[in-house]
């Protein structure tokens, strides 16, 4: 069973399990979804990432105690990834890292679409020389901003700029893109591979379980 940590505080079970349901539906992996407390806007800058780290580690320990056989962090910045790996005795996956690794399997020039001011450092490090640049949707600051008509339009415009800059594939470096099903829209509209962080995490867990 995969324990999936949401780094935004949600209160309805359907919302909490939305990303887990995507993984279950595509890969048939049982998922237990949990949210960290007291972060209603999630992780979107250095301050909120630092605030989230002890909460994420504590939740990872609890999920391991509950019988989960792996842990996934549902955030493309992969906050507390190293700390979790030191704290538990089961595999830990970061959504952003998984998407970056998968992007390299099909492209030599990779762009990153993010809501942050900088590309998450783990994604940047994994992409290495394949990295061609990043774009940020105009007017989008938090994951909640993405799932609006304006946020969706701005995200597609940013993806289009990455393609124009030479990207052969795009890492969607925010799990909010999974919530809105954006990868499929990008591939249909721009005819370019888009790596969804949640499906990428699910693919990595599924490969281990083969």
GROMACS .gro file of C-alpha atoms in nm:
model
  210
    1UNK     CA    1   0.000   0.000   0.000
    2UNK     CA    2   0.125   0.347  -0.095
    3UNK     CA    3   0.093   0.618   0.167
    4UNK     CA    4   0.042   0.946  -0.020
    5UNK     CA    5   0.116   1.271   0.164
    6UNK     CA    6  -0.073   1.580   0.052
    7UNK     CA    7   0.114   1.899   0.146
    8UNK     CA    8  -0.200   2.109   0.151
    9UNK     CA    9  -0.461   2.096   0.426
   10UNK     CA   10  -0.791   1.966   0.288
   11UNK     CA   11  -1.103   1.866   0.478
   12UNK     CA   12  -1.318   1.656   0.244
   13UNK     CA   13  -1.216   1.295   0.188
   14UNK     CA   14  -1.280   1.317  -0.187
   15UNK     CA   15  -1.040   1.612  -0.214
   16UNK     CA   16  -0.779   1.450   0.009
   17UNK     CA   17  -0.781   1.130  -0.196
   18UNK     CA   18  -0.804   1.294  -0.540
   19UNK     CA   19  -0.440   1.227  -0.632
   20UNK     CA   20  -0.446   0.882  -0.474
   21UNK     CA   21  -0.752   0.797  -0.682
   22UNK     CA   22  -0.563   0.887  -1.000
   23UNK     CA   23  -0.287   0.641  -0.908
   24UNK     CA   24  -0.533   0.369  -0.808
   25UNK     CA   25  -0.729   0.412  -1.129
   26UNK     CA   26  -0.431   0.391  -1.363
   27UNK     CA   27  -0.198   0.151  -1.183
   28UNK     CA   28  -0.421  -0.053  -0.952
   29UNK     CA   29  -0.210   0.038  -0.649
   30UNK     CA   30  -0.391   0.073  -0.316
   31UNK     CA   31  -0.334   0.424  -0.179
   32UNK     CA   32  -0.389   0.572   0.166
   33UNK     CA   33  -0.399   0.953   0.143
   34UNK     CA   34  -0.325   1.192   0.428
   35UNK     CA   35  -0.285   1.572   0.458
   36UNK     CA   36  -0.040   1.769   0.670
   37UNK     CA   37  -0.213   2.011   0.912
   38UNK     CA   38  -0.234   2.390   0.913
   39UNK     CA   39  -0.125   2.462   0.555
   40UNK     CA   40  -0.442   2.568   0.371
   41UNK     CA   41  -0.245   2.711   0.076
   42UNK     CA   42   0.003   2.425   0.054
   43UNK     CA   43   0.374   2.461  -0.029
   44UNK     CA   44   0.456   2.741  -0.272
   45UNK     CA   45   0.774   2.914  -0.146
   46UNK     CA   46   1.075   2.856   0.078
   47UNK     CA   47   0.895   2.960   0.396
   48UNK     CA   48   0.600   2.725   0.345
   49UNK     CA   49   0.836   2.443   0.244
   50UNK     CA   50   1.037   2.480   0.564
   51UNK     CA   51   0.716   2.490   0.763
   52UNK     CA   52   0.598   2.167   0.603
   53UNK     CA   53   0.908   1.951   0.662
   54UNK     CA   54   0.851   1.834   1.022
   55UNK     CA   55   0.482   1.774   0.949
   56UNK     CA   56   0.565   1.562   0.646
   57UNK     CA   57   0.823   1.354   0.835
   58UNK     CA   58   0.581   1.295   1.121
   59UNK     CA   59   0.310   1.184   0.881
   60UNK     CA   60   0.549   0.953   0.695
   61UNK     CA   61   0.633   0.777   1.023
   62UNK     CA   62   0.262   0.734   1.100
   63UNK     CA   63   0.189   0.591   0.755
   64UNK     CA   64   0.471   0.341   0.795
   65UNK     CA   65   0.330   0.238   1.133
   66UNK     CA   66  -0.012   0.193   0.970
   67UNK     CA   67   0.133  -0.065   0.733
   68UNK     CA   68   0.215   0.131   0.419
   69UNK     CA   69   0.490  -0.033   0.215
   70UNK     CA   70   0.597   0.287   0.038
   71UNK     CA   71   0.550   0.662   0.076
   72UNK     CA   72   0.483   0.923  -0.193
   73UNK     CA   73   0.508   1.297  -0.150
   74UNK     CA   74   0.236   1.469  -0.353
   75UNK     CA   75   0.434   1.785  -0.425
   76UNK     CA   76   0.662   1.849  -0.721
   77UNK     CA   77   0.914   2.033  -0.503
   78UNK     CA   78   0.963   1.706  -0.309
   79UNK     CA   79   0.984   1.876   0.034
   80UNK     CA   80   1.137   1.663   0.310
   81UNK     CA   81   1.231   1.386   0.066
   82UNK     CA   82   1.575   1.328   0.220
   83UNK     CA   83   1.439   1.369   0.573
   84UNK     CA   84   1.168   1.109   0.511
   85UNK     CA   85   1.414   0.863   0.364
   86UNK     CA   86   1.622   0.896   0.681
   87UNK     CA   87   1.318   0.862   0.906
   88UNK     CA   88   1.141   0.554   0.765
   89UNK     CA   89   1.246   0.209   0.646
   90UNK     CA   90   1.035   0.186   0.330
   91UNK     CA   91   1.082   0.339  -0.019
   92UNK     CA   92   0.998   0.710  -0.047
   93UNK     CA   93   0.911   0.872  -0.383
   94UNK     CA   94   0.892   1.238  -0.477
   95UNK     CA   95   0.646   1.337  -0.747
   96UNK     CA   96   0.878   1.597  -0.899
   97UNK     CA   97   1.180   1.367  -0.906
   98UNK     CA   98   0.978   1.090  -1.071
   99UNK     CA   99   0.849   1.326  -1.341
  100UNK     CA  100   1.197   1.455  -1.416
  101UNK     CA  101   1.344   1.105  -1.448
  102UNK     CA  102   1.062   0.997  -1.680
  103UNK     CA  103   1.103   1.308  -1.897
  104UNK     CA  104   1.458   1.200  -1.977
  105UNK     CA  105   1.338   0.866  -2.112
  106UNK     CA  106   1.175   1.030  -2.412
  107UNK     CA  107   1.345   1.365  -2.471
  108UNK     CA  108   1.685   1.533  -2.480
  109UNK     CA  109   1.547   1.885  -2.429
  110UNK     CA  110   1.314   1.931  -2.134
  111UNK     CA  111   1.129   2.239  -2.011
  112UNK     CA  112   0.973   2.287  -1.670
  113UNK     CA  113   0.636   2.444  -1.600
  114UNK     CA  114   0.615   2.557  -1.238
  115UNK     CA  115   0.425   2.795  -1.012
  116UNK     CA  116   0.744   2.871  -0.817
  117UNK     CA  117   0.995   3.146  -0.883
  118UNK     CA  118   1.264   2.885  -0.945
  119UNK     CA  119   1.267   2.525  -1.062
  120UNK     CA  120   1.269   2.283  -0.766
  121UNK     CA  121   1.633   2.195  -0.711
  122UNK     CA  122   1.586   1.819  -0.731
  123UNK     CA  123   1.415   1.847  -1.070
  124UNK     CA  124   1.686   2.081  -1.196
  125UNK     CA  125   1.961   1.848  -1.080
  126UNK     CA  126   1.803   1.540  -1.240
  127UNK     CA  127   1.750   1.710  -1.578
  128UNK     CA  128   2.110   1.829  -1.600
  129UNK     CA  129   2.211   1.929  -1.954
  130UNK     CA  130   1.866   1.838  -2.088
  131UNK     CA  131   1.713   2.137  -1.908
  132UNK     CA  132   1.626   2.419  -2.151
  133UNK     CA  133   1.441   2.657  -1.917
  134UNK     CA  134   1.130   2.718  -1.710
  135UNK     CA  135   0.806   2.909  -1.742
  136UNK     CA  136   0.558   3.021  -1.479
  137UNK     CA  137   0.189   3.087  -1.557
  138UNK     CA  138   0.118   3.456  -1.525
  139UNK     CA  139  -0.087   3.543  -1.217
  140UNK     CA  140  -0.050   3.196  -1.058
  141UNK     CA  141   0.107   3.186  -0.711
  142UNK     CA  142  -0.045   2.884  -0.534
  143UNK     CA  143  -0.184   2.551  -0.650
  144UNK     CA  144  -0.534   2.684  -0.587
  145UNK     CA  145  -0.478   2.952  -0.852
  146UNK     CA  146  -0.423   2.690  -1.120
  147UNK     CA  147  -0.767   2.537  -1.112
  148UNK     CA  148  -0.942   2.852  -1.232
  149UNK     CA  149  -1.029   2.952  -1.589
  150UNK     CA  150  -0.761   3.222  -1.581
  151UNK     CA  151  -0.503   2.987  -1.432
  152UNK     CA  152  -0.568   2.722  -1.694
  153UNK     CA  153  -0.531   2.970  -1.980
  154UNK     CA  154  -0.210   3.112  -1.831
  155UNK     CA  155  -0.067   2.763  -1.784
  156UNK     CA  156  -0.130   2.669  -2.148
  157UNK     CA  157   0.030   2.991  -2.266
  158UNK     CA  158   0.336   2.913  -2.052
  159UNK     CA  159   0.354   2.560  -2.193
  160UNK     CA  160   0.335   2.703  -2.543
  161UNK     CA  161   0.631   2.931  -2.465
  162UNK     CA  162   0.836   2.631  -2.352
  163UNK     CA  163   0.767   2.450  -2.676
  164UNK     CA  164   0.870   2.760  -2.870
  165UNK     CA  165   1.195   2.766  -2.671
  166UNK     CA  166   1.276   2.415  -2.795
  167UNK     CA  167   1.135   2.185  -2.530
  168UNK     CA  168   1.067   1.832  -2.653
  169UNK     CA  169   0.887   1.743  -2.332
  170UNK     CA  170   0.760   1.938  -2.032
  171UNK     CA  171   0.778   1.848  -1.665
  172UNK     CA  172   0.466   1.977  -1.491
  173UNK     CA  173   0.628   2.083  -1.166
  174UNK     CA  174   0.316   2.125  -0.954
  175UNK     CA  175   0.076   1.852  -0.850
  176UNK     CA  176  -0.208   2.098  -0.905
  177UNK     CA  177  -0.163   2.016  -1.274
  178UNK     CA  178  -0.269   1.660  -1.192
  179UNK     CA  179  -0.585   1.781  -1.019
  180UNK     CA  180  -0.688   1.967  -1.334
  181UNK     CA  181  -0.584   1.693  -1.578
  182UNK     CA  182  -0.350   1.934  -1.754
  183UNK     CA  183  -0.099   1.690  -1.904
  184UNK     CA  184  -0.358   1.548  -2.142
  185UNK     CA  185  -0.461   1.901  -2.248
  186UNK     CA  186  -0.100   1.998  -2.323
  187UNK     CA  187  -0.036   1.685  -2.529
  188UNK     CA  188  -0.358   1.732  -2.726
  189UNK     CA  189  -0.313   2.105  -2.783
  190UNK     CA  190   0.064   2.130  -2.836
  191UNK     CA  191   0.156   1.776  -2.954
  192UNK     CA  192   0.437   1.754  -2.698
  193UNK     CA  193   0.495   1.510  -2.413
  194UNK     CA  194   0.386   1.643  -2.071
  195UNK     CA  195   0.492   1.461  -1.756
  196UNK     CA  196   0.226   1.465  -1.485
  197UNK     CA  197   0.395   1.439  -1.142
  198UNK     CA  198   0.127   1.220  -0.983
  199UNK     CA  199   0.108   0.970  -1.267
  200UNK     CA  200   0.489   0.970  -1.278
  201UNK     CA  201   0.501   0.882  -0.908
  202UNK     CA  202   0.249   0.606  -0.966
  203UNK     CA  203   0.455   0.471  -1.256
  204UNK     CA  204   0.765   0.453  -1.039
  205UNK     CA  205   0.584   0.270  -0.758
  206UNK     CA  206   0.422   0.035  -1.009
  207UNK     CA  207   0.759  -0.048  -1.165
  208UNK     CA  208   0.897  -0.147  -0.826
  209UNK     CA  209   0.598  -0.372  -0.762
  210UNK     CA  210   0.627  -0.565  -1.091
   0.00000   0.00000   0.00000
